[in-house]
Amino acid sequence: MSEQTSSMWGGRFSEATDSFVAEFTASVNFDKRMARQDIQGSIAHATMLGMCGIITQDESCQIINGLTQIQAEIDDGKFQWLVVLEDVHMNIESRLTTLIGDVGKKLHTGRSRNDQVATDIRLWLRDETDNILVLLAKLQSGLLDLAANHTKTIMPGFTHLQTAQPVSFGHHVMAWFEMLVRDSERFVDTRHRINQMPLGSAALAGTTYPIDRTITARLLGFEGICQNSLDAVSDRDFAIEFTANASILMMHLSRMSEELILWMSAQFGFIHIPDRFCTGSSIMPQKKNPDVPELVRGKAARVFGQLTTLLTLMKNQPLAYNKDNQEDKEPLFDCVDTLTGSLLAFADMLPNIIPNVDNMRAATMKGYATATDLADYLVKKGLPFRDAHEVVGKAVGLGVSKGVDLSELSLDELQSFSPLIECDVFDCLTLEGSLTARNHIGGTAPNQVLSAIKRGHERIINPKTA
Ligand code: ARG
């Protein structure tokens, strides 16, 4: 047994809280991470209480000064967090009363920890969303620079991981860019639903004091006010939505990682990843391992897990607040940390990968990547596409048996498959010809990729103006 029950809620208890239970139910060790937002919310609440005459202006000022001092203590690492005080909210409130006396006890007028914690998480996640948008913008602009240098660097484009058609490395990088544009849009959209204020809902039903929620919302920069008190204290959709967005983004980073890992292998030899992003093996001296992409691929699993945790946490909860909700923070924090770390690593690493231009080109020459171009050539000379497909299939067959590319077959050999083939055929069989021919929005022609890059600069989302 511990010595006492909490002075914050112990009035109706006749027995002290079991010491294990006190520790088991406490959240301060992790929710102290939201101290800044908790103080920010409390300052706004105290300001509103003063403005509405629920406490005096003088009391409001004393509370705000006390809270400001507590923030300084936390910043200086001098604040003493106590597990017996359960959570971040009661630790700060208790310290406030120690600092300014009984006036501190008035701060909790017209609110509950239920609307307080929901407000804190939203403020915290809003800041983290902005930080993630900044990192995404950095990564995206790095990708645009990388793509701009390689609109004419030719590599095999794959389907089924088999050589399909030539593309430029720049075009491939711009595919990654597109994924990240959608990811940014998702976070911007979710931010509107994060940025709604629960404060004023009190425990679940609202409060009997003449509060003005528009004042607190304005002070805290919320763009809206949660419209139902029961929903406001229990809703964690915004956190689930954020984690779902994070999962999709991590899935994208993981796909990019997979490509980097394959491309860095001796078998592909497509890219060089600077040494500072790789590590060696303690037994095999020749090894240079793509640890950063491998780890990001692994960390995606962890974020998906946190999404499942949050969905499962909420699925059986009746309205309104339940203590289960205390379990929302660690998955959310871990999701944010994992995502932020992965983005930091990628924003630094990805723009610095160096393509091995010769190897990419040699690989493109190997898999009959211009076969579709030959079929298109025949179609333009009047042959129906299915027949053209058949003709080219036979030409590829000859190439395979001779061990040469289509462009290395003689005109006579090519003409033996179709009299429509003339000496201009070799233009479309070159890799450059193949690229240049795909000249429309979204195609791999170098001038199209250049325009996509130009448009891309305007599509990067600046969180300050979003
Ligand atoms: N630590 C709690 C949480 O994270 C704060 C709210 C507690 N409210 C309550 N009535 N027990 O959710």
Short mmCIF file of C-alpha atoms and ligand atoms in Angstrom, two decimals:
data_model
loop_
_atom_site.label_atom_id
_atom_site.label_comp_id
_atom_site.label_asym_id
_atom_site.label_seq_id
_atom_site.Cartn_x
_atom_site.Cartn_y
_atom_site.Cartn_z
CA MET A 1 0.00 0.00 0.00
CA SER A 2 1.17 3.52 -0.67
CA GLU A 3 0.93 6.11 2.06
CA GLN A 4 -1.98 8.07 0.63
CA THR A 5 -4.59 8.55 -2.05
CA SER A 6 -4.20 11.38 -4.53
CA SER A 7 -5.05 14.77 -3.08
CA MET A 8 -6.52 15.56 -6.50
CA TRP A 9 -9.32 13.00 -6.32
CA GLY A 10 -8.99 11.10 -3.02
CA GLY A 11 -11.93 12.74 -1.23
CA ARG A 12 -14.32 9.80 -1.48
CA PHE A 13 -11.74 7.08 -0.86
CA SER A 14 -11.40 5.32 2.49
CA GLU A 15 -8.30 3.35 1.64
CA ALA A 16 -4.98 4.41 0.14
CA THR A 17 -4.16 3.38 -3.44
CA ASP A 18 -2.14 0.22 -3.74
CA SER A 19 1.38 1.26 -4.63
CA PHE A 20 1.55 -1.12 -7.57
CA VAL A 21 -1.79 0.16 -8.84
CA ALA A 22 -0.56 3.74 -8.51
CA GLU A 23 2.40 2.90 -10.68
CA PHE A 24 0.42 0.74 -13.08
CA THR A 25 -2.15 3.45 -13.74
CA ALA A 26 0.33 6.33 -13.96
CA SER A 27 1.22 7.81 -17.32
CA VAL A 28 3.59 10.62 -16.36
CA ASN A 29 6.67 8.77 -17.55
CA PHE A 30 5.46 9.11 -21.11
CA ASP A 31 2.82 11.86 -21.17
CA LYS A 32 5.25 14.41 -19.72
CA ARG A 33 6.27 14.70 -23.34
CA MET A 34 3.18 16.87 -23.80
CA ALA A 35 4.08 19.25 -20.95
CA ARG A 36 4.50 22.25 -23.24
CA GLN A 37 1.09 21.72 -24.81
CA ASP A 38 -0.47 21.08 -21.39
CA ILE A 39 0.83 24.42 -20.14
CA GLN A 40 -0.18 26.18 -23.35
CA GLY A 41 -3.72 24.78 -22.93
CA SER A 42 -3.85 25.74 -19.26
CA ILE A 43 -2.72 29.30 -19.96
CA ALA A 44 -5.47 29.68 -22.56
CA HIS A 45 -8.03 28.16 -20.18
CA ALA A 46 -6.98 30.47 -17.31
CA THR A 47 -7.11 33.47 -19.66
CA MET A 48 -10.64 32.56 -20.73
CA LEU A 49 -11.76 31.97 -17.10
CA GLY A 50 -10.51 35.48 -16.25
CA MET A 51 -12.11 37.09 -19.30
CA CYS A 52 -15.46 35.47 -18.57
CA GLY A 53 -15.35 36.51 -14.90
CA ILE A 54 -15.33 32.89 -13.68
CA ILE A 55 -12.14 33.71 -11.76
CA THR A 56 -10.80 37.23 -11.18
CA GLN A 57 -8.32 38.85 -13.56
CA ASP A 58 -5.80 38.87 -10.74
CA GLU A 59 -6.24 35.13 -10.15
CA SER A 60 -5.94 34.51 -13.85
CA CYS A 61 -2.64 36.46 -13.94
CA GLN A 62 -1.24 34.61 -10.93
CA ILE A 63 -2.05 31.26 -12.56
CA ILE A 64 -0.48 32.29 -15.87
CA ASN A 65 2.68 33.53 -14.15
CA GLY A 66 2.93 30.30 -12.17
CA LEU A 67 2.50 28.21 -15.33
CA THR A 68 5.15 30.27 -17.11
CA GLN A 69 7.54 29.62 -14.25
CA ILE A 70 6.79 25.88 -14.42
CA GLN A 71 7.59 25.90 -18.14
CA ALA A 72 10.95 27.48 -17.32
CA GLU A 73 11.62 24.81 -14.68
CA ILE A 74 10.85 22.09 -17.21
CA ASP A 75 13.06 23.75 -19.85
CA ASP A 76 15.91 23.94 -17.33
CA GLY A 77 15.47 20.27 -16.39
CA LYS A 78 14.66 21.28 -12.82
CA PHE A 79 11.07 20.11 -12.68
CA GLN A 80 10.51 17.07 -10.48
CA TRP A 81 8.11 14.60 -12.08
CA LEU A 82 6.38 12.38 -9.54
CA VAL A 83 4.73 9.07 -10.42
CA VAL A 84 2.41 9.42 -7.41
CA LEU A 85 0.92 12.43 -9.17
CA GLU A 86 -0.10 10.09 -11.98
CA ASP A 87 0.14 12.16 -15.12
CA VAL A 88 1.49 15.32 -16.71
CA HIS A 89 -1.69 17.23 -15.89
CA MET A 90 -1.66 16.61 -12.15
CA ASN A 91 2.10 17.03 -11.86
CA ILE A 92 1.85 20.52 -13.31
CA GLU A 93 -1.29 21.47 -11.40
CA SER A 94 0.20 20.29 -8.12
CA ARG A 95 3.37 22.28 -8.71
CA LEU A 96 1.26 25.33 -9.55
CA THR A 97 -0.47 25.16 -6.17
CA THR A 98 2.87 24.76 -4.42
CA LEU A 99 4.13 27.85 -6.23
CA ILE A 100 1.15 30.22 -5.97
CA GLY A 101 -0.95 28.73 -3.19
CA ASP A 102 -4.69 28.05 -3.20
CA VAL A 103 -5.33 30.14 -6.32
CA GLY A 104 -3.65 27.31 -8.23
CA LYS A 105 -6.54 25.06 -7.27
CA LYS A 106 -8.89 27.25 -9.34
CA LEU A 107 -7.25 26.37 -12.65
CA HIS A 108 -9.28 23.20 -12.98
CA THR A 109 -12.60 25.12 -12.81
CA GLY A 110 -14.83 24.18 -15.72
CA ARG A 111 -12.56 21.53 -17.19
CA SER A 112 -11.57 17.92 -16.67
CA ARG A 113 -8.50 15.91 -17.47
CA ASN A 114 -10.64 14.30 -20.14
CA ASP A 115 -10.95 17.39 -22.30
CA GLN A 116 -7.50 18.53 -21.17
CA VAL A 117 -5.70 15.42 -22.41
CA ALA A 118 -7.63 15.39 -25.69
CA THR A 119 -6.57 19.01 -26.21
CA ASP A 120 -2.94 18.29 -25.36
CA ILE A 121 -2.65 15.43 -27.84
CA ARG A 122 -4.20 17.50 -30.61
CA LEU A 123 -1.85 20.43 -29.98
CA TRP A 124 1.12 18.08 -29.84
CA LEU A 125 0.17 16.21 -33.00
CA ARG A 126 -0.49 19.45 -34.85
CA ASP A 127 3.11 20.53 -34.18
CA GLU A 128 4.46 17.13 -35.16
CA THR A 129 2.41 17.18 -38.38
CA ASP A 130 3.99 20.50 -39.32
CA ASN A 131 7.43 19.10 -38.62
CA ILE A 132 6.71 16.07 -40.80
CA LEU A 133 5.50 18.33 -43.61
CA VAL A 134 8.78 20.26 -43.42
CA LEU A 135 10.77 17.03 -43.68
CA LEU A 136 8.62 15.82 -46.56
CA ALA A 137 9.19 19.10 -48.39
CA LYS A 138 12.95 18.76 -47.88
CA LEU A 139 12.95 15.21 -49.20
CA GLN A 140 10.79 16.20 -52.17
CA SER A 141 12.98 19.11 -53.20
CA GLY A 142 16.05 16.83 -52.95
CA LEU A 143 14.32 14.38 -55.27
CA LEU A 144 13.56 17.13 -57.79
CA ASP A 145 17.25 18.08 -57.89
CA LEU A 146 18.28 14.46 -58.33
CA ALA A 147 15.72 13.94 -61.11
CA ALA A 148 16.79 17.14 -62.89
CA ASN A 149 20.31 15.76 -63.24
CA HIS A 150 19.10 12.52 -64.79
CA THR A 151 16.35 13.15 -67.31
CA LYS A 152 18.57 11.49 -69.94
CA THR A 153 20.09 8.76 -67.77
CA ILE A 154 18.58 5.57 -69.13
CA MET A 155 17.66 2.57 -67.02
CA PRO A 156 15.36 -0.38 -67.51
CA GLY A 157 11.79 0.20 -66.36
CA PHE A 158 10.42 -2.99 -64.84
CA THR A 159 7.14 -4.80 -64.57
CA HIS A 160 7.19 -8.10 -62.65
CA LEU A 161 10.80 -7.10 -61.98
CA GLN A 162 11.54 -8.11 -65.59
CA THR A 163 12.93 -5.55 -68.03
CA ALA A 164 9.93 -3.88 -69.66
CA GLN A 165 10.73 -0.58 -71.38
CA PRO A 166 13.48 2.02 -71.08
CA VAL A 167 12.81 4.91 -68.75
CA SER A 168 15.03 7.65 -67.43
CA PHE A 169 16.36 7.49 -63.91
CA GLY A 170 14.87 10.97 -63.50
CA HIS A 171 11.45 9.61 -64.45
CA HIS A 172 11.78 6.87 -61.83
CA VAL A 173 12.76 9.41 -59.17
CA MET A 174 9.75 11.51 -60.14
CA ALA A 175 7.51 8.50 -59.49
CA TRP A 176 8.77 8.58 -55.89
CA PHE A 177 8.10 12.31 -55.83
CA GLU A 178 4.46 11.73 -56.81
CA MET A 179 3.97 9.26 -53.95
CA LEU A 180 5.24 11.88 -51.52
CA VAL A 181 2.96 14.58 -52.95
CA ARG A 182 -0.05 12.43 -52.06
CA ASP A 183 1.43 11.74 -48.62
CA SER A 184 1.82 15.46 -47.94
CA GLU A 185 -1.73 16.13 -49.08
CA ARG A 186 -3.01 13.47 -46.70
CA PHE A 187 -1.23 15.08 -43.73
CA VAL A 188 -2.49 18.55 -44.67
CA ASP A 189 -6.03 17.20 -44.88
CA THR A 190 -5.80 15.35 -41.57
CA ARG A 191 -4.37 18.45 -39.92
CA HIS A 192 -7.78 20.15 -40.32
CA ARG A 193 -9.41 17.38 -38.30
CA ILE A 194 -6.60 17.37 -35.71
CA ASN A 195 -6.98 21.11 -35.29
CA GLN A 196 -10.39 21.08 -33.56
CA MET A 197 -10.70 22.00 -29.89
CA PRO A 198 -12.13 19.60 -27.29
CA LEU A 199 -11.53 22.01 -24.37
CA GLY A 200 -14.81 23.06 -22.71
CA SER A 201 -16.30 19.58 -22.98
CA ALA A 202 -15.10 19.01 -19.41
CA ALA A 203 -15.56 15.40 -18.25
CA LEU A 204 -18.16 14.48 -20.86
CA ALA A 205 -21.26 16.68 -20.76
CA GLY A 206 -19.91 20.22 -20.82
CA THR A 207 -19.75 22.53 -17.83
CA THR A 208 -22.13 24.71 -15.80
CA TYR A 209 -19.80 27.75 -15.85
CA PRO A 210 -20.37 30.52 -18.41
CA ILE A 211 -17.29 29.62 -20.47
CA ASP A 212 -16.54 31.02 -23.92
CA ARG A 213 -14.94 28.30 -26.02
CA THR A 214 -14.27 30.67 -28.91
CA ILE A 215 -11.73 32.52 -26.75
CA THR A 216 -9.68 29.41 -25.92
CA ALA A 217 -9.92 28.18 -29.50
CA ARG A 218 -8.57 31.47 -30.81
CA LEU A 219 -5.78 31.61 -28.23
CA LEU A 220 -4.67 28.08 -29.09
CA GLY A 221 -4.90 28.51 -32.85
CA PHE A 222 -7.62 25.88 -33.30
CA GLU A 223 -9.55 26.29 -36.52
CA GLY A 224 -12.74 24.81 -35.07
CA ILE A 225 -14.43 23.66 -31.87
CA CYS A 226 -15.51 20.05 -31.28
CA GLN A 227 -19.28 20.20 -31.53
CA ASN A 228 -20.29 17.43 -29.13
CA SER A 229 -18.81 17.09 -25.68
CA LEU A 230 -19.20 13.29 -25.49
CA ASP A 231 -17.48 12.86 -28.84
CA ALA A 232 -14.81 15.46 -28.05
CA VAL A 233 -13.43 13.64 -25.00
CA SER A 234 -13.55 10.19 -26.56
CA ASP A 235 -12.59 10.79 -30.19
CA ARG A 236 -9.16 9.54 -31.23
CA ASP A 237 -9.96 9.29 -34.96
CA PHE A 238 -7.50 12.06 -35.65
CA ALA A 239 -4.67 9.99 -34.16
CA ILE A 240 -5.75 6.91 -36.10
CA GLU A 241 -5.94 8.94 -39.29
CA PHE A 242 -2.49 10.37 -38.68
CA THR A 243 -1.10 6.88 -38.08
CA ALA A 244 -2.83 5.61 -41.23
CA ASN A 245 -1.19 8.42 -43.21
CA ALA A 246 2.11 7.56 -41.55
CA SER A 247 1.63 3.91 -42.50
CA ILE A 248 1.05 4.77 -46.15
CA LEU A 249 4.07 7.04 -46.14
CA MET A 250 6.22 4.36 -44.49
CA MET A 251 4.94 1.87 -47.08
CA HIS A 252 6.22 4.26 -49.75
CA LEU A 253 9.59 4.71 -48.04
CA SER A 254 9.77 0.95 -47.69
CA ARG A 255 9.17 0.42 -51.42
CA MET A 256 11.88 2.96 -52.20
CA SER A 257 14.16 1.17 -49.74
CA GLU A 258 13.54 -2.13 -51.46
CA GLU A 259 14.60 -0.63 -54.79
CA LEU A 260 17.71 0.96 -53.29
CA ILE A 261 18.70 -2.35 -51.69
CA LEU A 262 18.25 -4.24 -54.97
CA TRP A 263 20.02 -1.57 -57.01
CA MET A 264 22.99 -1.48 -54.65
CA SER A 265 23.61 -5.21 -54.99
CA ALA A 266 26.53 -6.41 -57.11
CA GLN A 267 24.00 -8.14 -59.37
CA PHE A 268 22.25 -4.86 -60.29
CA GLY A 269 25.09 -2.40 -59.67
CA PHE A 270 22.77 0.51 -60.49
CA ILE A 271 23.63 2.88 -57.67
CA HIS A 272 26.21 3.88 -55.16
CA ILE A 273 24.97 4.91 -51.70
CA PRO A 274 27.52 7.14 -49.92
CA ASP A 275 29.48 5.32 -47.21
CA ARG A 276 28.04 7.46 -44.43
CA PHE A 277 24.67 5.74 -44.87
CA CYS A 278 26.07 2.22 -44.90
CA THR A 279 27.85 -0.10 -42.48
CA GLY A 280 30.21 -3.01 -42.87
CA SER A 281 30.29 -6.58 -41.66
CA SER A 282 32.44 -7.65 -38.73
CA ILE A 283 33.34 -10.90 -40.48
CA MET A 284 33.21 -10.22 -44.24
CA PRO A 285 35.69 -7.46 -45.03
CA GLN A 286 34.28 -6.77 -48.49
CA LYS A 287 30.78 -5.94 -47.26
CA LYS A 288 29.06 -2.58 -47.48
CA ASN A 289 25.46 -2.95 -46.37
CA PRO A 290 22.53 -0.63 -47.16
CA ASP A 291 21.55 -0.40 -43.49
CA VAL A 292 19.51 2.79 -43.68
CA PRO A 293 17.09 1.57 -46.35
CA GLU A 294 16.92 -1.87 -44.73
CA LEU A 295 16.06 -0.34 -41.38
CA VAL A 296 13.44 1.98 -42.86
CA ARG A 297 11.88 -1.04 -44.59
CA GLY A 298 11.80 -2.76 -41.20
CA LYS A 299 10.45 0.27 -39.38
CA ALA A 300 7.44 0.39 -41.71
CA ALA A 301 6.25 -2.79 -39.98
CA ARG A 302 6.39 -1.04 -36.66
CA VAL A 303 4.24 1.88 -37.80
CA PHE A 304 1.66 -0.49 -39.31
CA GLY A 305 1.62 -2.19 -35.90
CA GLN A 306 0.87 1.09 -34.13
CA LEU A 307 -2.05 1.69 -36.51
CA THR A 308 -3.46 -1.71 -35.57
CA THR A 309 -2.89 -0.92 -31.89
CA LEU A 310 -4.86 2.32 -32.09
CA LEU A 311 -7.71 0.82 -34.10
CA THR A 312 -7.98 -2.08 -31.68
CA LEU A 313 -7.75 0.29 -28.71
CA MET A 314 -10.83 2.18 -29.87
CA LYS A 315 -13.04 -0.50 -31.35
CA ASN A 316 -14.86 -1.58 -28.18
CA GLN A 317 -15.03 1.66 -26.26
CA PRO A 318 -18.46 2.95 -25.33
CA LEU A 319 -18.82 6.73 -25.05
CA ALA A 320 -17.35 8.75 -23.56
CA TYR A 321 -13.82 8.79 -22.05
CA ASN A 322 -12.39 5.49 -20.78
CA LYS A 323 -9.03 4.93 -19.16
CA ASP A 324 -8.16 2.74 -22.15
CA ASN A 325 -7.48 6.02 -23.91
CA GLN A 326 -4.34 6.50 -21.87
CA GLU A 327 -2.90 3.75 -24.09
CA ASP A 328 -3.16 6.00 -27.14
CA LYS A 329 0.00 7.97 -26.41
CA GLU A 330 2.83 5.47 -26.62
CA PRO A 331 1.80 4.09 -30.03
CA LEU A 332 1.28 7.61 -31.34
CA PHE A 333 4.62 8.85 -29.97
CA ASP A 334 6.41 5.83 -31.38
CA CYS A 335 4.72 6.31 -34.75
CA VAL A 336 5.83 9.95 -34.87
CA ASP A 337 9.39 9.14 -33.76
CA THR A 338 9.76 6.31 -36.24
CA LEU A 339 8.37 8.34 -39.11
CA THR A 340 10.40 11.43 -38.24
CA GLY A 341 13.62 9.42 -38.01
CA SER A 342 12.96 7.65 -41.30
CA LEU A 343 12.21 10.94 -43.06
CA LEU A 344 15.31 12.58 -41.62
CA ALA A 345 17.46 9.72 -42.90
CA PHE A 346 15.80 9.70 -46.31
CA ALA A 347 15.90 13.48 -46.78
CA ASP A 348 19.65 13.30 -46.23
CA MET A 349 20.41 10.08 -48.11
CA LEU A 350 18.12 9.88 -51.13
CA PRO A 351 19.24 13.04 -52.96
CA ASN A 352 22.82 11.82 -52.54
CA ILE A 353 22.57 8.45 -54.22
CA ILE A 354 24.76 8.22 -57.30
CA PRO A 355 23.50 6.27 -60.29
CA ASN A 356 25.98 4.10 -62.17
CA VAL A 357 25.01 5.35 -65.62
CA ASP A 358 26.97 2.74 -67.59
CA ASN A 359 25.56 -0.21 -65.68
CA MET A 360 22.02 1.08 -66.00
CA ARG A 361 22.46 1.48 -69.74
CA ALA A 362 24.04 -1.96 -70.16
CA ALA A 363 21.15 -3.51 -68.23
CA THR A 364 18.63 -1.74 -70.45
CA MET A 365 20.33 -3.20 -73.51
CA LYS A 366 19.83 -6.71 -72.16
CA GLY A 367 16.10 -7.31 -71.89
CA TYR A 368 14.68 -6.32 -75.33
CA ALA A 369 13.35 -3.14 -73.76
CA THR A 370 12.54 -1.57 -77.15
CA ALA A 371 10.33 -4.45 -78.36
CA THR A 372 7.17 -2.38 -77.79
CA ASP A 373 8.72 0.43 -79.82
CA LEU A 374 9.16 -1.93 -82.75
CA ALA A 375 5.51 -3.02 -82.45
CA ASP A 376 4.40 0.63 -82.33
CA TYR A 377 6.55 1.30 -85.43
CA LEU A 378 4.74 -1.44 -87.35
CA VAL A 379 1.33 -0.18 -86.19
CA LYS A 380 2.19 3.27 -87.48
CA LYS A 381 2.97 1.59 -90.85
CA GLY A 382 -0.53 0.10 -90.92
CA LEU A 383 -0.22 -3.30 -89.20
CA PRO A 384 -2.88 -4.06 -86.52
CA PHE A 385 -1.31 -4.07 -83.04
CA ARG A 386 -1.92 -7.80 -82.38
CA ASP A 387 -0.15 -8.74 -85.63
CA ALA A 388 2.67 -6.35 -84.83
CA HIS A 389 2.99 -7.98 -81.40
CA GLU A 390 3.36 -11.38 -83.10
CA VAL A 391 6.00 -10.13 -85.58
CA VAL A 392 8.09 -8.56 -82.83
CA GLY A 393 7.80 -11.68 -80.70
CA LYS A 394 9.44 -13.61 -83.53
CA ALA A 395 12.16 -11.00 -83.95
CA VAL A 396 12.89 -11.19 -80.22
CA GLY A 397 13.08 -14.97 -80.58
CA LEU A 398 15.80 -14.59 -83.22
CA GLY A 399 17.61 -12.06 -81.01
CA VAL A 400 17.53 -14.47 -78.08
CA SER A 401 18.88 -17.35 -80.19
CA LYS A 402 21.70 -15.17 -81.54
CA GLY A 403 22.32 -13.49 -78.18
CA VAL A 404 21.89 -9.96 -79.59
CA ASP A 405 19.59 -6.99 -79.07
CA LEU A 406 16.90 -6.05 -81.60
CA SER A 407 19.00 -3.08 -82.67
CA GLU A 408 21.84 -5.49 -83.45
CA LEU A 409 19.81 -7.56 -85.95
CA SER A 410 20.45 -6.67 -89.60
CA LEU A 411 17.83 -4.92 -91.74
CA ASP A 412 17.52 -8.12 -93.81
CA GLU A 413 16.87 -10.17 -90.73
CA LEU A 414 14.24 -7.72 -89.47
CA GLN A 415 12.60 -7.51 -92.89
CA SER A 416 12.25 -11.30 -92.98
CA PHE A 417 9.54 -10.84 -90.31
CA SER A 418 7.69 -8.00 -92.04
CA PRO A 419 8.14 -6.17 -95.33
CA LEU A 420 6.88 -3.00 -93.60
CA ILE A 421 10.23 -2.66 -91.85
CA GLU A 422 12.52 -0.10 -93.47
CA CYS A 423 15.90 1.33 -92.58
CA ASP A 424 14.30 4.08 -90.39
CA VAL A 425 13.46 1.25 -87.95
CA PHE A 426 16.79 1.70 -86.18
CA ASP A 427 15.73 5.14 -84.90
CA CYS A 428 12.99 3.59 -82.82
CA LEU A 429 15.18 0.74 -81.65
CA THR A 430 17.63 3.02 -79.86
CA LEU A 431 17.12 3.68 -76.19
CA GLU A 432 17.09 7.45 -76.74
CA GLY A 433 14.48 7.10 -79.50
CA SER A 434 12.32 4.97 -77.23
CA LEU A 435 12.43 7.57 -74.45
CA THR A 436 11.86 10.59 -76.67
CA ALA A 437 8.84 8.96 -78.33
CA ARG A 438 6.88 8.90 -75.06
CA ASN A 439 6.20 12.55 -75.33
CA HIS A 440 3.05 13.42 -73.36
CA ILE A 441 2.18 14.45 -69.82
CA GLY A 442 3.41 11.71 -67.51
CA GLY A 443 5.65 10.10 -70.15
CA THR A 444 9.37 9.43 -69.82
CA ALA A 445 10.54 11.75 -72.67
CA PRO A 446 13.28 13.98 -71.22
CA ASN A 447 11.40 17.23 -71.98
CA GLN A 448 8.27 15.84 -70.28
CA VAL A 449 10.24 14.86 -67.18
CA LEU A 450 11.77 18.34 -67.13
CA SER A 451 8.30 19.92 -67.18
CA ALA A 452 7.15 17.54 -64.44
CA ILE A 453 10.11 18.69 -62.34
CA LYS A 454 9.25 22.33 -62.99
CA ARG A 455 5.62 21.75 -61.95
CA GLY A 456 6.90 19.72 -59.01
CA HIS A 457 8.53 22.74 -57.41
CA GLU A 458 5.10 24.35 -57.15
CA ARG A 459 3.47 21.21 -55.79
CA ILE A 460 5.68 20.93 -52.72
CA ILE A 461 3.50 21.86 -49.76
CA ASN A 462 4.73 24.57 -47.44
CA PRO A 463 3.07 23.85 -44.05
CA LYS A 464 3.08 27.57 -43.22
CA THR A 465 0.81 28.39 -46.14
CA ALA A 466 -1.12 25.12 -46.49
N1 ARG B 1 -3.66 10.22 -18.08
C1 ARG B 1 -4.97 10.23 -18.61
C2 ARG B 1 -4.94 9.87 -20.11
O1 ARG B 1 -3.91 9.81 -20.63
C3 ARG B 1 -5.59 11.59 -18.46
C4 ARG B 1 -7.08 11.59 -18.36
C5 ARG B 1 -7.53 10.86 -17.16
N2 ARG B 1 -8.90 11.05 -16.84
C6 ARG B 1 -9.49 10.33 -15.91
N3 ARG B 1 -10.69 10.63 -15.63
N4 ARG B 1 -8.89 9.37 -15.30
O2 ARG B 1 -5.93 9.63 -20.74
#
